[in-house]
Amino acid sequence: MMKIMHIVGARPNFMKIGPLMREMGLYPDKFEQILVHTGQHYDSNMSQIFFEELDLPKPDINLEVGSGTHAWQTANIMLRFEPVVLEHRPDWVIVPGDVNSTIACALVCSKLGVKVAHLEAGLRSFDRTMPEEINRLLTDQIADLLFTPSRDGDENLLREGVAPERIHFVGNIMIDTLVRLLPLAKAQWPRLKKLWNLNRYVLVTLHRPSNVDNPAALQEIISALVDISREFPVIFPVHPRTRQKIPTSNLGLEQENLLLIEPLGYLDFLALEHHASLVLTDSGGVQEETSYLGIPCLTLRPNTERPITIQQGTNRLVVCQSATIVKESLERLNSMPNNAIKPELWDGKTASRIVEVFQVYG
Ligand code: UD1
Ligand code: UDP
């Protein structure tokens, strides 16, 4: 029996750990599973709703860390997680993605001699001003097993000196959740369409500090959204970080065609992605999901750690300059949709490949 401890903390972690817990749950004689929530995200629509929609079990342990500076949050997760590891002594701790919970838990384990597996390893933006890039680089250096979503991940890891036998190209586990829940998401569409009277529309998400914590950059983006909304409705579920930064006065946000709403649950958001004419985002997961769905996506960033979404998917990078965002958006809205290829092993079966690796090497 292998004792596996899964870590979740922030919104994008739930879609990655969900499929693995389901798959390991098929072998109750092989895997004993423990779920730890760090509490990095805690609003009901940033956390609880995903437990319900993705059928995740209630966390066995919640560290309830909450928000703070990077050092405060990372250090507090470590302080609260260490006794949990000492008490439960898992054989493996599984950390997804690139958030502060990822590096904090990986670092605790590496010092206690507990093996770490990193889901979504090897992605690189080559931009060390991004907090996530630091989390990715460090987690990959100390992880014992590295599961990559695309072959560029393997190349990055090999170049950084990671032993080849630790690296396993398994595909994109977030797409496992998408494949499983797309039919349920589609069933939400008639209600959403009616609610907001939707036909052709642009879907927006924003939360990168480089975009939303910088008032000049945020102003450029908002003014582009106001312009675009004169021609197409814009629907914008606002991340809590961003909600605090948007000055509600003087920006014309009260416009009927620019809809600022609370963050959505996974099923409603996926339904809106699936029917959007264009998505504007700075999210990692949304770049991948739109590529898989074949929906045009403009990423409001100078770089991406997910180059495959540009090479094979529907994604394009755009500088955060109002006129450029408007021009590129209208161009894409008025052109034929592109024929995206589904990247290799983005097939809904990544969790089963990971479980095979654990059966052999674990
Ligand atoms: C975090 C991750 C980012 C990921 C994103 C997914 C890090 C460094 N960043 O960014 O990589 O893309 O999650 O959404 O780990 N807040 C609330 N309610 C919540 C959570 C946050 O109000 O449930 C507010 C707090 O004011 C907090 C701020 O949002 O200070 C930022 O939260 P934090 O978890 O630090 O970073 P994110 O921007 O959410
Ligand atoms: N998502 C959601 N509701 C929203 C916005 C996004 O459920 O209002 C989902 C989205 O479909 C994807 C994940 O959240 O599965 C992406 O998370 P996020 O953008 O917060 O983080 P990132 O991927 O940038 O780390």
CSV table of C-alpha atoms and ligand atoms in Angstrom, one decimal:
chain,number,residue,atom,x,y,z
A,1,MET,CA,0.0,0.0,0.0
A,2,MET,CA,1.4,3.4,-1.0
A,3,LYS,CA,0.5,6.4,1.1
A,4,ILE,CA,-0.1,9.4,-1.2
A,5,MET,CA,-0.6,12.9,0.0
A,6,HIS,CA,-2.1,15.3,-2.5
A,7,ILE,CA,-1.7,19.1,-2.2
A,8,VAL,CA,-4.2,21.7,-3.4
A,9,GLY,CA,-4.2,25.4,-2.5
A,10,ALA,CA,-5.3,27.7,-5.4
A,11,ARG,CA,-8.0,27.6,-8.0
A,12,PRO,CA,-6.1,25.9,-10.8
A,13,ASN,CA,-4.9,23.1,-8.5
A,14,PHE,CA,-8.3,21.5,-8.2
A,15,MET,CA,-8.6,20.7,-11.9
A,16,LYS,CA,-5.2,19.0,-11.8
A,17,ILE,CA,-5.5,16.9,-8.6
A,18,GLY,CA,-9.1,15.9,-9.2
A,19,PRO,CA,-8.4,13.4,-12.0
A,20,LEU,CA,-5.5,11.8,-10.2
A,21,MET,CA,-7.5,11.2,-7.0
A,22,ARG,CA,-10.3,9.6,-9.1
A,23,GLU,CA,-7.9,7.4,-10.9
A,24,MET,CA,-6.0,6.3,-7.8
A,25,GLY,CA,-9.3,5.7,-6.1
A,26,LEU,CA,-9.9,2.9,-8.6
A,27,TYR,CA,-7.1,0.9,-6.9
A,28,PRO,CA,-8.0,1.1,-3.1
A,29,ASP,CA,-5.7,-1.8,-2.4
A,30,LYS,CA,-2.7,0.0,-3.9
A,31,PHE,CA,-3.2,3.7,-2.8
A,32,GLU,CA,-4.1,5.3,0.4
A,33,GLN,CA,-4.9,8.9,-0.3
A,34,ILE,CA,-4.8,12.0,1.9
A,35,LEU,CA,-5.9,15.4,0.6
A,36,VAL,CA,-4.3,18.6,2.1
A,37,HIS,CA,-5.7,22.0,1.3
A,38,THR,CA,-3.3,24.8,2.2
A,39,GLY,CA,-6.1,27.4,2.2
A,40,GLN,CA,-4.2,29.7,-0.2
A,41,HIS,CA,-7.6,30.3,-1.9
A,42,TYR,CA,-10.5,30.3,0.5
A,43,ASP,CA,-13.5,32.3,-1.0
A,44,SER,CA,-16.3,29.9,-1.8
A,45,ASN,CA,-16.1,30.7,-5.5
A,46,MET,CA,-12.3,30.2,-5.6
A,47,SER,CA,-12.3,26.9,-3.6
A,48,GLN,CA,-15.5,25.2,-2.2
A,49,ILE,CA,-17.4,25.3,-5.5
A,50,PHE,CA,-14.7,23.2,-7.2
A,51,PHE,CA,-15.0,20.5,-4.6
A,52,GLU,CA,-18.7,20.2,-5.4
A,53,GLU,CA,-18.4,20.4,-9.2
A,54,LEU,CA,-15.3,18.2,-9.6
A,55,ASP,CA,-16.3,15.6,-7.0
A,56,LEU,CA,-13.2,16.2,-4.9
A,57,PRO,CA,-13.4,14.7,-1.5
A,58,LYS,CA,-13.4,17.0,1.5
A,59,PRO,CA,-9.8,17.8,2.4
A,60,ASP,CA,-8.5,15.6,5.3
A,61,ILE,CA,-6.5,18.6,6.5
A,62,ASN,CA,-6.9,22.3,5.8
A,63,LEU,CA,-3.9,24.5,6.7
A,64,GLU,CA,-6.0,27.6,6.4
A,65,VAL,CA,-3.1,29.8,5.5
A,66,GLY,CA,-5.0,32.6,3.8
A,67,SER,CA,-3.4,35.6,2.0
A,68,GLY,CA,-0.2,37.4,2.7
A,69,THR,CA,3.1,38.5,1.1
A,70,HIS,CA,5.0,35.8,-0.8
A,71,ALA,CA,7.4,35.2,2.1
A,72,TRP,CA,4.6,35.2,4.7
A,73,GLN,CA,2.4,32.9,2.8
A,74,THR,CA,5.1,30.5,1.7
A,75,ALA,CA,6.7,30.4,5.2
A,76,ASN,CA,3.3,29.9,6.9
A,77,ILE,CA,2.4,27.0,4.6
A,78,MET,CA,5.7,25.4,5.4
A,79,LEU,CA,5.3,25.9,9.2
A,80,ARG,CA,1.8,24.4,9.1
A,81,PHE,CA,2.6,21.6,6.7
A,82,GLU,CA,5.7,20.2,8.4
A,83,PRO,CA,3.9,18.6,11.4
A,84,VAL,CA,1.3,17.1,9.0
A,85,VAL,CA,4.1,15.3,7.1
A,86,LEU,CA,5.7,14.2,10.3
A,87,GLU,CA,2.4,12.8,11.6
A,88,HIS,CA,1.3,11.1,8.4
A,89,ARG,CA,4.7,10.1,6.9
A,90,PRO,CA,3.4,9.8,3.3
A,91,ASP,CA,5.4,7.7,0.7
A,92,TRP,CA,4.7,10.4,-1.9
A,93,VAL,CA,3.5,14.0,-1.8
A,94,ILE,CA,2.0,15.3,-5.1
A,95,VAL,CA,2.2,19.0,-5.8
A,96,PRO,CA,0.5,20.5,-8.9
A,97,GLY,CA,1.4,23.6,-10.9
A,98,ASP,CA,3.4,26.6,-9.9
A,99,VAL,CA,1.7,28.4,-7.0
A,100,ASN,CA,3.2,29.3,-3.6
A,101,SER,CA,1.6,26.2,-2.1
A,102,THR,CA,3.5,24.1,-4.6
A,103,ILE,CA,7.0,25.2,-3.7
A,104,ALA,CA,6.2,25.5,0.1
A,105,CYS,CA,5.1,21.9,0.3
A,106,ALA,CA,7.8,20.5,-2.0
A,107,LEU,CA,10.5,22.2,0.1
A,108,VAL,CA,9.2,20.8,3.4
A,109,CYS,CA,9.2,17.3,1.9
A,110,SER,CA,12.6,17.6,0.4
A,111,LYS,CA,14.1,18.5,3.9
A,112,LEU,CA,12.2,15.6,5.6
A,113,GLY,CA,13.3,13.0,3.0
A,114,VAL,CA,9.8,12.5,1.7
A,115,LYS,CA,9.5,11.9,-2.0
A,116,VAL,CA,7.8,14.6,-4.1
A,117,ALA,CA,6.0,14.3,-7.5
A,118,HIS,CA,5.4,17.4,-9.5
A,119,LEU,CA,2.4,17.6,-11.8
A,120,GLU,CA,2.8,20.0,-14.7
A,121,ALA,CA,6.6,20.0,-14.5
A,122,GLY,CA,9.1,21.6,-16.9
A,123,LEU,CA,7.1,24.7,-18.1
A,124,ARG,CA,9.2,27.8,-18.4
A,125,SER,CA,8.4,31.4,-19.4
A,126,PHE,CA,12.1,32.3,-18.9
A,127,ASP,CA,10.8,35.4,-17.1
A,128,ARG,CA,12.1,35.4,-13.5
A,129,THR,CA,10.0,38.5,-12.6
A,130,MET,CA,7.0,36.1,-12.6
A,131,PRO,CA,6.7,34.6,-9.1
A,132,GLU,CA,5.4,31.4,-10.7
A,133,GLU,CA,8.7,31.0,-12.7
A,134,ILE,CA,10.6,30.9,-9.5
A,135,ASN,CA,8.2,28.3,-8.0
A,136,ARG,CA,8.5,26.2,-11.1
A,137,LEU,CA,12.3,26.2,-11.3
A,138,LEU,CA,12.8,25.4,-7.6
A,139,THR,CA,10.1,22.7,-7.4
A,140,ASP,CA,11.5,20.9,-10.4
A,141,GLN,CA,15.0,20.9,-8.9
A,142,ILE,CA,13.8,19.1,-5.8
A,143,ALA,CA,11.1,16.9,-7.1
A,144,ASP,CA,11.8,13.1,-7.4
A,145,LEU,CA,9.3,12.5,-10.2
A,146,LEU,CA,8.4,15.1,-12.8
A,147,PHE,CA,5.3,14.7,-14.9
A,148,THR,CA,5.4,17.0,-18.0
A,149,PRO,CA,2.3,18.1,-20.1
A,150,SER,CA,4.2,18.7,-23.3
A,151,ARG,CA,7.6,17.8,-24.8
A,152,ASP,CA,9.1,21.3,-24.3
A,153,GLY,CA,8.8,20.5,-20.6
A,154,ASP,CA,11.1,17.5,-21.0
A,155,GLU,CA,13.6,19.6,-23.0
A,156,ASN,CA,13.7,22.3,-20.3
A,157,LEU,CA,14.2,19.8,-17.5
A,158,LEU,CA,17.0,18.0,-19.3
A,159,ARG,CA,18.8,21.3,-20.1
A,160,GLU,CA,18.6,22.1,-16.4
A,161,GLY,CA,20.3,18.9,-15.5
A,162,VAL,CA,17.3,16.9,-14.2
A,163,ALA,CA,18.0,13.1,-14.5
A,164,PRO,CA,16.1,11.7,-17.5
A,165,GLU,CA,14.7,8.8,-15.5
A,166,ARG,CA,12.8,11.2,-13.3
A,167,ILE,CA,11.0,12.8,-16.2
A,168,HIS,CA,7.7,11.4,-17.6
A,169,PHE,CA,5.8,12.9,-20.4
A,170,VAL,CA,2.2,12.1,-19.6
A,171,GLY,CA,0.2,14.9,-21.2
A,172,ASN,CA,-2.0,17.6,-19.7
A,173,ILE,CA,-3.9,16.5,-16.6
A,174,MET,CA,-6.1,19.6,-16.6
A,175,ILE,CA,-7.5,18.4,-19.9
A,176,ASP,CA,-8.7,15.2,-18.2
A,177,THR,CA,-11.1,17.4,-16.1
A,178,LEU,CA,-12.2,19.3,-19.2
A,179,VAL,CA,-12.9,16.1,-21.2
A,180,ARG,CA,-14.9,14.5,-18.4
A,181,LEU,CA,-16.9,17.6,-17.6
A,182,LEU,CA,-17.5,19.2,-21.0
A,183,PRO,CA,-20.9,17.5,-21.5
A,184,LEU,CA,-22.0,18.9,-18.1
A,185,ALA,CA,-20.6,22.3,-19.0
A,186,LYS,CA,-22.5,22.3,-22.3
A,187,ALA,CA,-25.7,21.6,-20.4
A,188,GLN,CA,-25.2,25.0,-18.6
A,189,TRP,CA,-25.2,26.9,-21.8
A,190,PRO,CA,-28.9,27.5,-22.4
A,191,ARG,CA,-29.3,29.0,-18.9
A,192,LEU,CA,-26.2,31.3,-19.3
A,193,LYS,CA,-27.2,32.4,-22.8
A,194,LYS,CA,-30.6,33.4,-21.6
A,195,LEU,CA,-29.2,35.0,-18.4
A,196,TRP,CA,-26.9,37.4,-20.3
A,197,ASN,CA,-28.6,37.4,-23.7
A,198,LEU,CA,-25.4,36.1,-25.3
A,199,ASN,CA,-24.7,35.5,-28.9
A,200,ARG,CA,-21.1,36.5,-30.0
A,201,TYR,CA,-19.1,37.7,-27.1
A,202,VAL,CA,-15.6,38.1,-25.7
A,203,LEU,CA,-14.6,36.3,-22.4
A,204,VAL,CA,-11.9,37.9,-20.2
A,205,THR,CA,-9.9,36.8,-17.2
A,206,LEU,CA,-7.0,38.7,-15.6
A,207,HIS,CA,-4.9,38.2,-12.5
A,208,ARG,CA,-1.2,38.4,-13.2
A,209,PRO,CA,0.5,40.9,-10.9
A,210,SER,CA,2.3,42.3,-13.9
A,211,ASN,CA,-1.1,43.3,-15.4
A,212,VAL,CA,-3.3,44.1,-12.5
A,213,ASP,CA,-0.9,45.4,-9.8
A,214,ASN,CA,0.5,47.9,-12.2
A,215,PRO,CA,-2.1,50.7,-12.6
A,216,ALA,CA,-0.8,51.8,-16.0
A,217,ALA,CA,-1.0,48.3,-17.5
A,218,LEU,CA,-4.4,47.7,-16.0
A,219,GLN,CA,-5.6,51.1,-17.4
A,220,GLU,CA,-4.4,50.0,-20.9
A,221,ILE,CA,-6.3,46.7,-20.7
A,222,ILE,CA,-9.5,48.2,-19.2
A,223,SER,CA,-9.6,50.9,-21.9
A,224,ALA,CA,-9.2,48.2,-24.5
A,225,LEU,CA,-12.1,46.3,-23.0
A,226,VAL,CA,-14.3,49.4,-23.0
A,227,ASP,CA,-13.5,49.9,-26.7
A,228,ILE,CA,-14.1,46.3,-27.7
A,229,SER,CA,-17.4,46.3,-25.8
A,230,ARG,CA,-18.7,49.0,-28.2
A,231,GLU,CA,-18.8,46.2,-30.9
A,232,PHE,CA,-19.1,43.0,-29.0
A,233,PRO,CA,-20.3,42.2,-25.5
A,234,VAL,CA,-17.5,41.5,-23.0
A,235,ILE,CA,-18.0,39.2,-20.1
A,236,PHE,CA,-15.3,39.4,-17.4
A,237,PRO,CA,-15.4,37.2,-14.2
A,238,VAL,CA,-13.1,39.2,-12.0
A,239,HIS,CA,-10.4,37.4,-9.9
A,240,PRO,CA,-10.3,38.6,-6.3
A,241,ARG,CA,-6.8,40.1,-6.8
A,242,THR,CA,-8.0,42.1,-9.7
A,243,ARG,CA,-11.3,43.2,-8.0
A,244,GLN,CA,-9.2,45.1,-5.5
A,245,LYS,CA,-7.3,46.9,-8.1
A,246,ILE,CA,-9.9,48.1,-10.5
A,247,PRO,CA,-10.8,51.7,-9.9
A,248,THR,CA,-14.6,51.6,-10.4
A,249,SER,CA,-14.9,55.4,-11.1
A,250,ASN,CA,-13.8,57.1,-14.3
A,251,LEU,CA,-13.3,54.0,-16.4
A,252,GLY,CA,-16.8,53.6,-17.9
A,253,LEU,CA,-17.2,50.1,-16.3
A,254,GLU,CA,-20.8,50.6,-15.7
A,255,GLN,CA,-21.4,50.0,-19.5
A,256,GLU,CA,-24.1,47.5,-20.2
A,257,ASN,CA,-21.9,45.6,-22.7
A,258,LEU,CA,-19.0,45.2,-20.3
A,259,LEU,CA,-20.1,42.8,-17.7
A,260,LEU,CA,-18.0,42.5,-14.6
A,261,ILE,CA,-19.1,39.5,-12.6
A,262,GLU,CA,-17.9,37.4,-9.7
A,263,PRO,CA,-15.5,34.5,-10.5
A,264,LEU,CA,-17.5,31.6,-11.9
A,265,GLY,CA,-17.6,27.9,-11.1
A,266,TYR,CA,-15.8,25.5,-13.4
A,267,LEU,CA,-18.9,24.4,-15.3
A,268,ASP,CA,-20.2,27.8,-16.1
A,269,PHE,CA,-16.8,29.1,-17.0
A,270,LEU,CA,-16.1,26.2,-19.3
A,271,ALA,CA,-19.4,26.7,-21.0
A,272,LEU,CA,-18.6,30.4,-21.6
A,273,GLU,CA,-15.1,29.4,-22.9
A,274,HIS,CA,-16.6,26.9,-25.3
A,275,HIS,CA,-19.1,29.4,-26.8
A,276,ALA,CA,-16.8,32.5,-26.8
A,277,SER,CA,-15.9,34.1,-30.1
A,278,LEU,CA,-12.6,35.2,-28.5
A,279,VAL,CA,-10.9,34.9,-25.1
A,280,LEU,CA,-8.6,37.5,-23.6
A,281,THR,CA,-6.6,36.2,-20.7
A,282,ASP,CA,-3.3,36.1,-18.7
A,283,SER,CA,-4.2,32.7,-17.1
A,284,GLY,CA,-2.1,29.6,-17.8
A,285,GLY,CA,-4.9,27.2,-17.6
A,286,VAL,CA,-7.2,29.3,-19.9
A,287,GLN,CA,-4.5,29.4,-22.6
A,288,GLU,CA,-4.5,25.5,-22.5
A,289,GLU,CA,-8.3,25.1,-22.4
A,290,THR,CA,-9.0,27.5,-25.3
A,291,SER,CA,-6.4,25.7,-27.3
A,292,TYR,CA,-8.0,22.4,-26.7
A,293,LEU,CA,-11.4,23.8,-27.5
A,294,GLY,CA,-10.2,25.5,-30.6
A,295,ILE,CA,-11.4,29.0,-29.4
A,296,PRO,CA,-9.2,31.9,-30.4
A,297,CYS,CA,-7.2,33.3,-27.4
A,298,LEU,CA,-5.1,36.4,-27.0
A,299,THR,CA,-2.8,36.2,-24.0
A,300,LEU,CA,-2.0,39.7,-22.6
A,301,ARG,CA,1.6,38.9,-21.7
A,302,PRO,CA,5.0,39.3,-23.2
A,303,ASN,CA,5.8,35.6,-22.9
A,304,THR,CA,4.2,32.2,-22.0
A,305,GLU,CA,5.4,29.1,-20.3
A,306,ARG,CA,3.0,27.2,-22.5
A,307,PRO,CA,4.5,27.7,-26.0
A,308,ILE,CA,2.7,24.7,-27.4
A,309,THR,CA,-0.6,26.7,-27.2
A,310,ILE,CA,1.0,29.1,-29.7
A,311,GLN,CA,2.7,26.5,-31.9
A,312,GLN,CA,-0.3,24.1,-32.1
A,313,GLY,CA,-3.2,25.8,-30.4
A,314,THR,CA,-5.2,29.0,-30.8
A,315,ASN,CA,-3.1,31.3,-28.6
A,316,ARG,CA,-1.2,34.5,-29.5
A,317,LEU,CA,0.7,36.9,-27.3
A,318,VAL,CA,-0.3,40.5,-27.3
A,319,VAL,CA,1.5,43.5,-25.7
A,320,CYS,CA,-0.5,45.3,-23.0
A,321,GLN,CA,-1.1,48.4,-25.1
A,322,SER,CA,-4.7,49.5,-25.5
A,323,ALA,CA,-4.7,50.1,-29.3
A,324,THR,CA,-2.9,46.9,-30.0
A,325,ILE,CA,-5.3,44.8,-27.9
A,326,VAL,CA,-8.3,46.3,-29.7
A,327,LYS,CA,-6.8,45.9,-33.1
A,328,GLU,CA,-5.8,42.3,-32.6
A,329,SER,CA,-9.1,41.4,-30.9
A,330,LEU,CA,-11.2,42.9,-33.7
A,331,GLU,CA,-9.0,41.2,-36.3
A,332,ARG,CA,-9.5,37.8,-34.7
A,333,LEU,CA,-13.2,38.4,-34.2
A,334,ASN,CA,-13.6,39.2,-37.9
A,335,SER,CA,-11.5,36.3,-39.3
A,336,MET,CA,-12.2,32.6,-39.7
A,337,PRO,CA,-11.4,30.5,-36.6
A,338,ASN,CA,-8.1,28.7,-36.9
A,339,ASN,CA,-7.7,25.0,-37.1
A,340,ALA,CA,-5.9,24.1,-33.9
A,341,ILE,CA,-4.3,20.7,-33.4
A,342,LYS,CA,-4.9,19.0,-30.1
A,343,PRO,CA,-1.4,18.7,-28.6
A,344,GLU,CA,0.0,15.2,-28.1
A,345,LEU,CA,-1.4,13.3,-25.1
A,346,TRP,CA,-4.0,16.0,-24.3
A,347,ASP,CA,-6.6,13.3,-24.4
A,348,GLY,CA,-8.3,13.0,-21.0
A,349,LYS,CA,-6.1,10.0,-20.1
A,350,THR,CA,-3.2,11.7,-18.3
A,351,ALA,CA,-4.1,10.5,-14.9
A,352,SER,CA,-4.1,6.9,-15.9
A,353,ARG,CA,-0.6,7.3,-17.4
A,354,ILE,CA,0.6,8.8,-14.1
A,355,VAL,CA,-0.9,6.0,-12.1
A,356,GLU,CA,1.0,3.5,-14.3
A,357,VAL,CA,4.2,5.3,-13.5
A,358,PHE,CA,3.5,5.0,-9.8
A,359,GLN,CA,2.7,1.3,-10.2
A,360,VAL,CA,6.1,0.7,-11.9
A,361,TYR,CA,8.5,3.1,-10.1
A,362,GLY,CA,6.6,4.1,-7.0
B,1,UD1,C1,-2.3,32.6,-7.3
B,1,UD1,C2,-1.0,32.1,-7.8
B,1,UD1,C3,-1.0,32.2,-9.3
B,1,UD1,C4,-2.2,31.6,-9.9
B,1,UD1,C5,-3.5,32.1,-9.3
B,1,UD1,C6,-4.7,31.3,-9.7
B,1,UD1,C7,1.0,32.4,-6.4
B,1,UD1,C8,2.3,33.1,-6.3
B,1,UD1,N1,0.1,32.9,-7.3
B,1,UD1,O1,-2.4,34.0,-7.6
B,1,UD1,O2,0.2,31.6,-9.9
B,1,UD1,O3,-2.2,31.8,-11.3
B,1,UD1,O4,-3.4,32.0,-7.8
B,1,UD1,O5,-5.9,32.0,-9.5
B,1,UD1,O6,0.9,31.4,-5.8
B,1,UD1,N2,-7.9,36.6,-2.5
B,1,UD1,C9,-9.2,36.6,-2.0
B,1,UD1,N3,-9.8,35.4,-1.9
B,1,UD1,C10,-9.2,34.2,-2.2
B,1,UD1,C11,-7.9,34.2,-2.6
B,1,UD1,C12,-7.2,35.4,-2.8
B,1,UD1,O7,-9.7,37.7,-1.8
B,1,UD1,O8,-9.9,33.2,-2.0
B,1,UD1,C13,-7.2,37.9,-2.7
B,1,UD1,C14,-6.4,38.3,-1.5
B,1,UD1,O9,-6.5,39.7,-1.3
B,1,UD1,C15,-5.0,38.0,-1.9
B,1,UD1,C16,-5.0,38.1,-3.4
B,1,UD1,O10,-6.3,37.8,-3.8
B,1,UD1,O11,-4.0,38.8,-1.3
B,1,UD1,C17,-4.0,37.3,-4.2
B,1,UD1,O12,-4.1,35.9,-3.8
B,1,UD1,P1,-2.8,35.0,-3.9
B,1,UD1,O13,-3.2,33.6,-3.6
B,1,UD1,O14,-1.7,35.6,-3.1
B,1,UD1,O15,-2.4,35.1,-5.4
B,1,UD1,P2,-3.2,35.0,-6.7
B,1,UD1,O16,-3.1,36.3,-7.4
B,1,UD1,O17,-4.6,34.5,-6.4
B,2,UDP,N1,-11.8,29.2,-14.0
B,2,UDP,C1,-13.0,29.1,-13.4
B,2,UDP,N2,-13.7,30.2,-13.1
B,2,UDP,C2,-13.3,31.4,-13.5
B,2,UDP,C3,-12.1,31.6,-14.2
B,2,UDP,C4,-11.3,30.4,-14.4
B,2,UDP,O1,-13.4,28.0,-13.0
B,2,UDP,O2,-14.1,32.4,-13.3
B,2,UDP,C5,-11.0,28.0,-14.3
B,2,UDP,C6,-10.5,27.8,-15.7
B,2,UDP,O3,-11.4,27.1,-16.5
B,2,UDP,C7,-9.2,26.9,-15.4
B,2,UDP,C8,-8.7,27.5,-14.1
B,2,UDP,O4,-9.8,28.1,-13.5
B,2,UDP,O5,-9.6,25.6,-15.3
B,2,UDP,C9,-7.5,28.4,-14.3
B,2,UDP,O6,-7.2,29.0,-13.1
B,2,UDP,P1,-6.5,30.4,-13.0
B,2,UDP,O7,-6.7,31.2,-14.2
B,2,UDP,O8,-7.0,31.0,-11.7
B,2,UDP,O9,-5.0,30.1,-12.7
B,2,UDP,P2,-3.7,29.8,-13.7
B,2,UDP,O10,-4.1,28.7,-14.6
B,2,UDP,O11,-3.4,31.1,-14.4
B,2,UDP,O12,-2.6,29.5,-12.8
